[in-house]
Amino acid sequence: MSREIKKGFSGGQYKPLSAYDVGRIHETAFRILDEIGVRVELKEALDIFERGGAEVEVNRGEKIVRISSELVEAMVKSAPSKIVLGGREKENDLVLEGTRVHMGTGGAALNVIDIDSGEKRKGTLRDIADIAKLADALGNIHFFVRPCIAQDIPIEDLVVNQFYAGLSNTTKHVMSGCDNAEKVEEVVEIAELIAGGEVKDRPPLSFITCWMDSPLCFASNVTKALIEVVKKDLPVILSSAPIAGLTSPITLAGTLVQLHAEELSGIVFTQLINPGAPVVYGGIPSMADMHNLRYIAGGMEFGMMNAAISQLSQSIGLPNYNSAGITDAAIPDIQAVYEKAHSICQCALSGSNLIHHAAGMLESMLTVDYGQYVIDNEIIGMAMRGVRGIEVNEDTEALDEIKRVGHGGDYLRSKHTRRHMRTEFFEPMLASREEREDKDKQGLRDIRELAKSKVKEVLDTHTPVEIDPEVDRRIRERFNIL
Amino acid sequence: MKISEEILTKIKENVVKGRRNKEDEDLEGGSVGEPGVEELVDGALKGEIGPKKIIECINDAMVVVGKKFETGEYFVPDMLASAEAVSVGMEVLEPELLKVGQKKEKFVVATVEGDIHDIGKNIFAMMLKGAGFAVIDMGTDVSAEKIVKTVKAEDGEIVGIGLSALLTTTMENMGVVTEKLREEGMSKSVLVGGAAVSKEFADKIGAIYCADAFEGVDKAKELIKRG
Ligand code: B12
């Protein structure tokens, strides 16, 4: 299986918003922060805002923070425009800036579709380790977010073990959500042990915080965790997740305006805590099914909005994070792949720096499936090919070749062909291009079966580069690693 | 058509349109200025139409709304608008109903401590109200102590408690609530729902599992029947 990693190409070809739209949304978001403000109940957070010069007022018992556009602009300037996320192997480092595209797994599913029985069951620590190993082997997956919640271990051991199951089974960058401030310290300690003390330049792990309870409220518990992470100088992703029609306006523009205001409030907050702290503009705008309010992340509008937020963050010059590849299909069927393919392409082509949920996810984020990781690896590969784009130069135009072959020949014996043929076309791992008769002869094989056999092959044969045994020993000595 | 029939037809129409009062618009954005459910119910009472007749008419209207919702013609906000129009109408009727000694059954709902997911809980609360319950919605991230305190304060009146949790980590706090209620000697029925919750878990903590809000309302109605 090819582990060749194709990441970091520059996107930006797909722009659902015009330059005028981006400017307008930005201005309207300023008005939201200035005229409506955000609600912040956590005392510590209120103090940070107040000391930083935001206006705090109490309105019918609710504490509202209003932020001027001057303060927003100054704080956005203070945030770094480039962040490096480290892998345990340097070749897996991710450089987040501009429109460089990286795609990875997404997290916190409750269920896993069992590779053997095909049944839906609760996620375990073993699943996290196995999926990390799979992600390690799949070349188009560029980073690893712990995919599911381990429901077979005590809650107090969760945070540390979920991170470590990832870290010890892949050398790609590891990320996880954290809503527990007390555990941040422990995770940072693990990061330091693995990175050999210095985590600032190439942190091997980072945190995703859903600190925003849309519309426009800071969620106190996660905000506490956010403060801890920011103080530690570790990169943090600010993920705001408005749901169009439910926790934000039904219109895509209204949802984007609100999300942008929410993100700006979070960026201001992080910079007031720790000027220059690495912060990623992140969001996962989605929709509510207005027939029953179920969560929708497989619709076309999901990809449009997630692509649009890369434009919004690019316009203020900060690295960004969004979501693609979530489907509302509960099983790995045809719906799953067409929904995934749309949003993955949209986000990739919009030039997002970190696209999570891009592999493995099913059922509106409730379930992950082993085979689906392999199928999505292929969809991502195709999308990345699109991002790489069409290179146009003297060599690729091939005028000399066209002259040489002239009228009616072929290009099979051309050196130019041999030089380019392995890289010019995306080389699929699963796709079949045989005719029906040939397939019949081999016995028709569903691509999902093929994907499953690849999973088994990886789990049986792939050995990720180990963590230094001495470091591993020290981590196990210090923490209850299960 | 008799005047009384005419006004009842209008009440029905306006419940279906989800117009609480004369300021509300209908589905097409029209009708502003025309009387809504509030004004119409008031008019009906003044026209000596009995509350029982009016309630029957409102129920008929909600059956229509329910059908439209089931076929997909109506979306949740349509149903919500109708349910709100009904509540406004019921408020106008309340003094009359109290005279004949009718009161609503009370239900407490909350998302448990540590959890801020409230969409499922809100749907359940909304549907309970639509089914004629008085709902005390305690919001999100509510501690077991607070829930028990509220139930205690309203004791004798509460027919059941609905708890929601979407995180595996906060789900355990539902068990804390059932445990505390038992300690306090309150044998209240607790309905539980949310993505993380399962039938086995509900059984374990001595609660009633509801896969969705519809099932929740059915179970709540059963609780009243059981008394
Ligand atoms: C929307 C959402 C959010 C929103 C919540 C907004 C809000 N106001 O509620 C935000 C963005 C704030 C959020 C935050 C977080 N979330 Co969240 N969220 C979701 C999401 C996408 C949808 C939930 C939803 O509203 N569904 C729609 C409603 C209608 O469905 P429902 O709640 O299940 O309710 C139905 C039934 O269950 C039932 N029901 C529910 N409750 C009750 C109660 C009673 C009494 C009855 C009768 C019925 C009933 O009736 C409803 C309809 O019929 C789910 C994934 C998913 N697809 O479910 C993740 C999910 C639940 N979240 C998850 C996580 C991890 C988080 C965070 C921890 C993220 C982080 N890293 O910080 C934070 C937690 C914050 C906190 N402390 O609570 C995980 C849970 C994993 C776990 N640990 O168990 C999930 C599964 C997503 C994932 N894969 O990552 N989230």
mmCIF file of N, CA and C in Angstrom, chain A residues 25-27 29-30 33 38 49 67 71-73 75-76 211 218 238 257-270 281 312 316 318:
data_model
loop_
_atom_site.group_PDB
_atom_site.id
_atom_site.type_symbol
_atom_site.label_atom_id
_atom_site.label_comp_id
_atom_site.label_asym_id
_atom_site.label_seq_id
_atom_site.Cartn_x
_atom_site.Cartn_y
_atom_site.Cartn_z
ATOM 1 N N ILE A 25 -19.550 40.498 4.587
ATOM 2 C CA ILE A 25 -19.730 39.613 5.750
ATOM 3 C C ILE A 25 -18.844 40.083 6.902
ATOM 4 N N HIS A 26 -17.627 40.463 6.554
ATOM 5 C CA HIS A 26 -16.674 40.939 7.560
ATOM 6 C C HIS A 26 -17.237 42.175 8.279
ATOM 7 N N GLU A 27 -17.738 43.110 7.508
ATOM 8 C CA GLU A 27 -18.293 44.341 8.103
ATOM 9 C C GLU A 27 -19.504 44.034 8.988
ATOM 10 N N ALA A 29 -20.138 41.267 10.509
ATOM 11 C CA ALA A 29 -19.674 40.576 11.720
ATOM 12 C C ALA A 29 -19.167 41.600 12.743
ATOM 13 N N PHE A 30 -18.484 42.622 12.256
ATOM 14 C CA PHE A 30 -18.053 43.713 13.149
ATOM 15 C C PHE A 30 -19.255 44.314 13.863
ATOM 16 N N LEU A 33 -20.470 42.103 16.695
ATOM 17 C CA LEU A 33 -19.643 42.158 17.910
ATOM 18 C C LEU A 33 -19.808 43.481 18.639
ATOM 19 N N VAL A 38 -21.099 39.186 22.557
ATOM 20 C CA VAL A 38 -21.184 37.759 22.894
ATOM 21 C C VAL A 38 -21.501 37.637 24.380
ATOM 22 N N PHE A 49 -11.606 39.755 29.084
ATOM 23 C CA PHE A 49 -12.169 40.710 28.132
ATOM 24 C C PHE A 49 -12.126 42.124 28.685
ATOM 25 N N ILE A 67 -17.339 44.056 21.555
ATOM 26 C CA ILE A 67 -15.957 44.221 21.110
ATOM 27 C C ILE A 67 -15.930 45.183 19.923
ATOM 28 N N LEU A 71 -10.446 46.804 18.285
ATOM 29 C CA LEU A 71 -9.869 45.744 19.111
ATOM 30 C C LEU A 71 -9.745 44.453 18.283
ATOM 31 N N VAL A 72 -10.788 44.148 17.510
ATOM 32 C CA VAL A 72 -10.731 42.934 16.684
ATOM 33 C C VAL A 72 -9.544 43.021 15.733
ATOM 34 N N GLU A 73 -9.411 44.154 15.066
ATOM 35 C CA GLU A 73 -8.340 44.274 14.067
ATOM 36 C C GLU A 73 -6.961 44.128 14.697
ATOM 37 N N MET A 75 -6.194 42.518 17.446
ATOM 38 C CA MET A 75 -5.977 41.156 17.932
ATOM 39 C C MET A 75 -5.746 40.180 16.784
ATOM 40 N N VAL A 76 -6.441 40.402 15.680
ATOM 41 C CA VAL A 76 -6.228 39.540 14.514
ATOM 42 C C VAL A 76 -4.788 39.688 14.035
ATOM 43 N N TRP A 211 -15.677 25.917 21.935
ATOM 44 C CA TRP A 211 -15.924 26.839 23.063
ATOM 45 C C TRP A 211 -17.178 27.683 22.860
ATOM 46 N N PHE A 218 -20.320 32.019 24.968
ATOM 47 C CA PHE A 218 -19.156 31.226 25.338
ATOM 48 C C PHE A 218 -19.640 30.090 26.254
ATOM 49 N N LEU A 238 -10.322 26.916 17.257
ATOM 50 C CA LEU A 238 -11.573 27.462 17.761
ATOM 51 C C LEU A 238 -12.670 26.984 16.841
ATOM 52 N N VAL A 257 -22.182 34.981 8.591
ATOM 53 C CA VAL A 257 -21.959 36.227 9.313
ATOM 54 C C VAL A 257 -21.831 35.943 10.811
ATOM 55 N N GLN A 258 -22.750 35.134 11.318
ATOM 56 C CA GLN A 258 -22.703 34.807 12.745
ATOM 57 C C GLN A 258 -21.433 34.037 13.098
ATOM 58 N N LEU A 259 -21.112 33.033 12.267
ATOM 59 C CA LEU A 259 -19.911 32.235 12.535
ATOM 60 C C LEU A 259 -18.667 33.126 12.537
ATOM 61 N N HIS A 260 -18.606 34.026 11.574
ATOM 62 C CA HIS A 260 -17.430 34.900 11.477
ATOM 63 C C HIS A 260 -17.310 35.762 12.740
ATOM 64 N N ALA A 261 -18.432 36.288 13.206
ATOM 65 C CA ALA A 261 -18.411 37.098 14.432
ATOM 66 C C ALA A 261 -17.965 36.233 15.613
ATOM 67 N N GLU A 262 -18.483 35.015 15.689
ATOM 68 C CA GLU A 262 -18.118 34.121 16.790
ATOM 69 C C GLU A 262 -16.622 33.830 16.773
ATOM 70 N N GLU A 263 -16.103 33.528 15.571
ATOM 71 C CA GLU A 263 -14.668 33.242 15.446
ATOM 72 C C GLU A 263 -13.835 34.454 15.855
ATOM 73 N N LEU A 264 -14.233 35.626 15.371
ATOM 74 C CA LEU A 264 -13.458 36.826 15.710
ATOM 75 C C LEU A 264 -13.458 37.045 17.222
ATOM 76 N N SER A 265 -14.586 36.792 17.883
ATOM 77 C CA SER A 265 -14.625 36.977 19.340
ATOM 78 C C SER A 265 -13.655 36.010 20.016
ATOM 79 N N GLY A 266 -13.569 34.802 19.487
ATOM 80 C CA GLY A 266 -12.657 33.800 20.058
ATOM 81 C C GLY A 266 -11.206 34.170 19.814
ATOM 82 N N ILE A 267 -10.927 34.675 18.625
ATOM 83 C CA ILE A 267 -9.544 35.066 18.309
ATOM 84 C C ILE A 267 -9.108 36.205 19.233
ATOM 85 N N VAL A 268 -9.981 37.194 19.408
ATOM 86 C CA VAL A 268 -9.679 38.297 20.328
ATOM 87 C C VAL A 268 -9.368 37.726 21.718
ATOM 88 N N PHE A 269 -10.224 36.808 22.155
ATOM 89 C CA PHE A 269 -10.075 36.211 23.488
ATOM 90 C C PHE A 269 -8.698 35.558 23.642
ATOM 91 N N THR A 270 -8.304 34.736 22.674
ATOM 92 C CA THR A 270 -7.015 34.025 22.798
ATOM 93 C C THR A 270 -5.852 35.016 22.825
ATOM 94 N N TYR A 281 -8.551 29.556 12.986
ATOM 95 C CA TYR A 281 -9.932 29.942 12.713
ATOM 96 C C TYR A 281 -10.644 28.670 12.273
ATOM 97 N N LEU A 312 -13.209 33.272 4.341
ATOM 98 C CA LEU A 312 -13.308 34.294 5.379
ATOM 99 C C LEU A 312 -12.022 34.359 6.207
ATOM 100 N N ILE A 316 -8.605 37.314 6.523
ATOM 101 C CA ILE A 316 -7.965 37.985 7.660
ATOM 102 C C ILE A 316 -6.582 37.380 7.925
ATOM 103 N N LEU A 318 -5.458 34.270 8.637
ATOM 104 C CA LEU A 318 -5.169 33.272 9.666
ATOM 105 C C LEU A 318 -5.371 31.864 9.123
#
